[in-house]
Short mmCIF file of C-alpha atoms and ligand atoms in Angstrom, two decimals:
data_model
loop_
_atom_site.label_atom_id
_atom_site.label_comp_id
_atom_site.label_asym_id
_atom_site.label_seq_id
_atom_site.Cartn_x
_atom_site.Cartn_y
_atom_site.Cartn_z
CA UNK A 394 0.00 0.00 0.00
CA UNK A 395 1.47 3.35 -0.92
CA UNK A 396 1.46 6.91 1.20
CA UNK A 397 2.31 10.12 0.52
CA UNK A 398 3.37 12.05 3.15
CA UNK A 399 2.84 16.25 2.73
CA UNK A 400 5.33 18.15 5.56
CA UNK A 401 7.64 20.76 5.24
CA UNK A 402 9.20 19.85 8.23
CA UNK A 403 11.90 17.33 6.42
CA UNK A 404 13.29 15.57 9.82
CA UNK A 405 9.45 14.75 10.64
CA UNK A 406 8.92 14.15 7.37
CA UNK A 407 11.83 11.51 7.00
CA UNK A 408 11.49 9.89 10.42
CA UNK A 409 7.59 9.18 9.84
CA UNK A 410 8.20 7.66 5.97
CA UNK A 411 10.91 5.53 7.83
CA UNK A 412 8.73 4.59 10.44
CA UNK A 413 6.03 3.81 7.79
CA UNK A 414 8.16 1.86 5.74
CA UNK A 415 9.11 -0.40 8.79
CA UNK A 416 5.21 -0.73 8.90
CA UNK A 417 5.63 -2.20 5.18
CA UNK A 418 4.14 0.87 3.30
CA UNK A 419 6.03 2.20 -0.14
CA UNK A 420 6.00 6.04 1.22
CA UNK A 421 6.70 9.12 -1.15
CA UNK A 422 7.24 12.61 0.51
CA UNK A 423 6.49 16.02 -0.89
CA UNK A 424 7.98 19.08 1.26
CA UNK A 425 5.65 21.72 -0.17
CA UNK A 426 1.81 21.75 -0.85
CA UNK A 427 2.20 22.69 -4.49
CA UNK A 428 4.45 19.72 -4.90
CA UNK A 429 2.30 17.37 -2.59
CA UNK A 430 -1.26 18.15 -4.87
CA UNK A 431 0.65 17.46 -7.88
CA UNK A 432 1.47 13.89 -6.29
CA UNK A 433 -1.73 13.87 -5.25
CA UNK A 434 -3.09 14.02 -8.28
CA UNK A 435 -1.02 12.38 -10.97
CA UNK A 436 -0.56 9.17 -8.76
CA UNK A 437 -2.80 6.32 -7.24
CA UNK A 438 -2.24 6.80 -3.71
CA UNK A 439 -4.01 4.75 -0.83
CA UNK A 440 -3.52 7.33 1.62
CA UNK A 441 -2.37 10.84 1.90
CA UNK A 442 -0.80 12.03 4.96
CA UNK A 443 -0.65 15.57 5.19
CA UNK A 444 -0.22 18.45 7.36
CA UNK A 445 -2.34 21.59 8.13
CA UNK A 446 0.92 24.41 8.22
CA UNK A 447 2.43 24.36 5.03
CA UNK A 448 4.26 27.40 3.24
CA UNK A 449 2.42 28.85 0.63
CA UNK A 450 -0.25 26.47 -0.40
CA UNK A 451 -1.54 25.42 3.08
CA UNK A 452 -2.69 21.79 3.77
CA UNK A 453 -6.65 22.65 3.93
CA UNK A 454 -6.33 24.40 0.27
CA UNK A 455 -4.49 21.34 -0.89
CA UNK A 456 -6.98 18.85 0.36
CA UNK A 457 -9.80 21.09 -0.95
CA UNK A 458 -7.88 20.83 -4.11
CA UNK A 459 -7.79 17.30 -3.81
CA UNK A 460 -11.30 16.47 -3.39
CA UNK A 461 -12.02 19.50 -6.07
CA UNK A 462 -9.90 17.27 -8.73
CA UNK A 463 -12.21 14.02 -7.92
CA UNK A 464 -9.65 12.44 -6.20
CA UNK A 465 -11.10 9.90 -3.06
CA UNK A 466 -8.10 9.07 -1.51
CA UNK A 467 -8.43 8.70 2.36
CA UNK A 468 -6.81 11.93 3.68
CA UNK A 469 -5.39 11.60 7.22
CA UNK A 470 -4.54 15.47 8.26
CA UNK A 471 -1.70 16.56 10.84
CA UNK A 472 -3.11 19.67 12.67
CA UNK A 473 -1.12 21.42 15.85
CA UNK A 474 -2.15 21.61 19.51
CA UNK A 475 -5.23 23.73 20.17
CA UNK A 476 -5.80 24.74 16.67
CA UNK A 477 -9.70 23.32 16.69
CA UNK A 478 -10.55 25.00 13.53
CA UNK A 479 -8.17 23.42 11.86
CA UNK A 480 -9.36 20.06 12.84
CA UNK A 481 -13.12 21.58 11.86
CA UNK A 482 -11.99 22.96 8.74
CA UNK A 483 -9.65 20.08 7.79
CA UNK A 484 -12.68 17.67 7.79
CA UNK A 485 -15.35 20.29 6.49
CA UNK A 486 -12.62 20.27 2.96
CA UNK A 487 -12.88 16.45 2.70
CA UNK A 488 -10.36 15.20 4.93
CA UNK A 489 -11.19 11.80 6.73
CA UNK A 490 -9.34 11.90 10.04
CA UNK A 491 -6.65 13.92 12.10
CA UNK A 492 -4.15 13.70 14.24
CA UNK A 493 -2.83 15.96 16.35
CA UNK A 494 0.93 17.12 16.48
CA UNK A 495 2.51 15.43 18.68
CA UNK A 496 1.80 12.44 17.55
CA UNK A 497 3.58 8.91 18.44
CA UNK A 498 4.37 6.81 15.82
CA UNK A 499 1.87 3.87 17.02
CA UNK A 500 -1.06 6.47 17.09
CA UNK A 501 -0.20 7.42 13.90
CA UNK A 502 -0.20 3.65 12.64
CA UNK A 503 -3.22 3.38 14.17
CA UNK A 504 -5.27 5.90 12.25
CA UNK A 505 -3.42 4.81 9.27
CA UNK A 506 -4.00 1.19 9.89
CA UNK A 507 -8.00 2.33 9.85
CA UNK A 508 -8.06 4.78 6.65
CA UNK A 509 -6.41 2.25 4.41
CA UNK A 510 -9.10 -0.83 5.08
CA UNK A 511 -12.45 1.36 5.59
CA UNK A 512 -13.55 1.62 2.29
CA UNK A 513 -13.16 -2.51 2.01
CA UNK A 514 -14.30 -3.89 5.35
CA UNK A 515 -14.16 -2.14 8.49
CA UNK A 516 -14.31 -4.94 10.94
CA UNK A 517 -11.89 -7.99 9.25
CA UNK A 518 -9.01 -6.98 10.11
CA UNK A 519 -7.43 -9.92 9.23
CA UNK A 520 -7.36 -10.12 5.13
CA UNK A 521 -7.91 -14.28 4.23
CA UNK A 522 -8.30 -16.35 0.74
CA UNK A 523 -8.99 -20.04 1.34
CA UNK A 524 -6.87 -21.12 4.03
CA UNK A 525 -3.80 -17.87 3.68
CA UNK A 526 -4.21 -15.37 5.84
CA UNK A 527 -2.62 -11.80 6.92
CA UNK A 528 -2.66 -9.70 9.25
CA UNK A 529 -1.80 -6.13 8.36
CA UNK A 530 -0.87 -5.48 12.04
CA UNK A 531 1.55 -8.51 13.10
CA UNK A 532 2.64 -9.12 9.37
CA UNK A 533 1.65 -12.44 10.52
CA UNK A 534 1.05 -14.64 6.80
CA UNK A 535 -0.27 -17.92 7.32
CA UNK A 536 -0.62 -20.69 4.61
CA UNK A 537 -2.60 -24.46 6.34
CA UNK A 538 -1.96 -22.76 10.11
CA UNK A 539 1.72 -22.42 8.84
CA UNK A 540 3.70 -19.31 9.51
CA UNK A 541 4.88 -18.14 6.05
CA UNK A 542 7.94 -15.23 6.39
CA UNK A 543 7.98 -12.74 3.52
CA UNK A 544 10.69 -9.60 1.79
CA UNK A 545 8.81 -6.51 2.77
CA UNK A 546 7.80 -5.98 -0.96
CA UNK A 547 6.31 -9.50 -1.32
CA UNK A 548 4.28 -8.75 1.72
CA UNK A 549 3.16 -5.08 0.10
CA UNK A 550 2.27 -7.14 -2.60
CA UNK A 551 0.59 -9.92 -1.63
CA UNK A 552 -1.32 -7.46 0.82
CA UNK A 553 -2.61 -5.25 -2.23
CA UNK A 554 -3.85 -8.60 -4.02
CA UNK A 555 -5.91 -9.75 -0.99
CA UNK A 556 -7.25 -6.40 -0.40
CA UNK A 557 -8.16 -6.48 -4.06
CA UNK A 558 -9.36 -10.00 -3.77
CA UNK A 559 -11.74 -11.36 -7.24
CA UNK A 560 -10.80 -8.12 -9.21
CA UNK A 561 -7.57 -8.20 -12.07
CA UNK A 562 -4.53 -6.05 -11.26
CA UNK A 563 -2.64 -4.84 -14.12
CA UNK A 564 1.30 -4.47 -13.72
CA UNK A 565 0.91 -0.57 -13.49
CA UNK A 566 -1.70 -0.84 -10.67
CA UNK A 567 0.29 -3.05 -9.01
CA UNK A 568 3.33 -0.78 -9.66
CA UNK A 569 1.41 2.41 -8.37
CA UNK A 570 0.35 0.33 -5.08
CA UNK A 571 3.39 -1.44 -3.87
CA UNK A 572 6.88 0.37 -5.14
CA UNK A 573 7.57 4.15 -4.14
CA UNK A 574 8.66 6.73 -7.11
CA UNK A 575 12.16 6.61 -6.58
CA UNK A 576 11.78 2.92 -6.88
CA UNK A 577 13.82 1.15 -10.17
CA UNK A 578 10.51 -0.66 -11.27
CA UNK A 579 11.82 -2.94 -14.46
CA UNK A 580 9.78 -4.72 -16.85
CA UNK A 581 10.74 -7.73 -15.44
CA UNK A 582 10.48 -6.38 -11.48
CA UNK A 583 6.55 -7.36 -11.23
CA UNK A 584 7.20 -11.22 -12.37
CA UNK A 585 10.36 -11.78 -10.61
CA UNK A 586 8.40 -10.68 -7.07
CA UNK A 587 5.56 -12.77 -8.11
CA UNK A 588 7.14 -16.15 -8.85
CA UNK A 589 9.12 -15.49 -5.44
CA UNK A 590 5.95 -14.99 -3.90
CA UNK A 591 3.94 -18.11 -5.37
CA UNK A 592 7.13 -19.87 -4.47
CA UNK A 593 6.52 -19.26 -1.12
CA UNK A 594 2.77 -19.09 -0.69
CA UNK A 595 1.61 -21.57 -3.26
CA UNK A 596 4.05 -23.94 -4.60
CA UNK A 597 3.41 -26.54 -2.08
CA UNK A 598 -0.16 -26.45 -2.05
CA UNK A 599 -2.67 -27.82 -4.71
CA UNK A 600 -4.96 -25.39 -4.97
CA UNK A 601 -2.64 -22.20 -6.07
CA UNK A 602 -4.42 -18.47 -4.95
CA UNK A 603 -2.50 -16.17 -7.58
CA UNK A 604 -3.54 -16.23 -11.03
CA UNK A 605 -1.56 -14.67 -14.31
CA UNK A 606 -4.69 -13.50 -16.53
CA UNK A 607 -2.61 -13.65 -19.78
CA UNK A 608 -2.32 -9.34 -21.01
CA UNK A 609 -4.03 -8.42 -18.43
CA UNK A 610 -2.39 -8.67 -14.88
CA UNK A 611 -2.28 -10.61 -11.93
CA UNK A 612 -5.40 -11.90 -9.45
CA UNK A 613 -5.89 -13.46 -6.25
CA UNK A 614 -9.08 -15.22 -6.46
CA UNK A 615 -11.44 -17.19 -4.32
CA UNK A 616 -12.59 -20.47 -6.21
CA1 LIG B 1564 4.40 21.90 8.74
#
């Protein structure tokens, strides 16, 4: 799943895409609004994390601008101490939650945690096909009741293809989703983390979960 984080405030700003990408999300940062709505807009996020005080174009414009350009992306906004109208304002423009600066790192994960599976199912946390399951929160992947240990991106990827359970993923979806921008995506990048992936998750089992759907992309699919 893939975040961009808006904050002009670059230690912040690097410390929480670290601590994000420890949680196993690809995480992009923009420093300025201007910068961050262009993001915003020309990629597929799943979440945009983004802060109230920004030079020049503030965080409430941006998210107004965000919503303005039909963009749906859960919007998680960082306001300061005290400033209620911000909080008020924030959610009035389209934002979905805030947090308050501040923060620790496991509220954060918390709220983002929430945002990223409420438009799918807000009360299975775990994500399952047949008998593989995992859990978002322990990174806990189980194939049969066996523990199953994953690279960070084949977890990011398998993760997007459960959440996306029944429906075809093409390679640029999948692309979008799971690598960051300054990633070095090659043609080859999707298939190789794939076949590791159905290595590990389906190569001992009979009924296999992750289907090639020849030009079109990748599926994990209940049958
Ligand atoms: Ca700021």
């Amino acid at each position: 799943m893939r975040i961009l984080i808006v904050e002009d405030e670059i230690k912040l700003a690097n410390a929480t895409k670290r601590a994000l990408e420890i949680q196993k999300y690809a995480v992009d940062v923009a420093y300025t609004g201007t910068t961050g709505l262009d993001m915003a807009i020309g990629e597929d996020y799943d979440l945009i994390i983004l802060d109230v005080m920004l030079p020049g174009t503030d965080g409430i414009e941006v998210c107004r601008q965000i919503r303005t350009a039909g963009k749906h992306v859960p919007i998680l906004m960082l306001t300061a101490k005290g400033q209620v109208t911000d909080k008020v304002i924030g959610l009035d423009v389209g934002a979905d939650d805030y947090v308050v600066k501040p923060f620790s790192f496991e509220e954060l994960f918390a709220r983002v945690r929430a945002l990223i599976r409420r438009p799918k199912n807000t009360t299975d946390t775990i994500l399952k096909i047949q008998d593989l399951t995992l859990d978002p929160q322990s990174f806990k992947i189980t194939r049969a009741g066996k523990d199953i240990e994953l690279s960070t991106k084949e977890f990011s990827l398998l993760e997007y293809l459960l959440r996306n359970k029944n429906r075809v993923l093409s390679r640029e979806q999948i692309v979008a989703h799971v690598w960051d921008y300054d990633a070095d995506v090659l043609p080859t990048t999707i298939e190789v983390h794939i076949k590791h992936l159905r290595d590990k998750i389906d190569a001992q089992h009979n009924i296999r979960v992750i289907k090639t759907v020849r030009g079109r992309g990748y599926t994990i699919r209940d049958e």
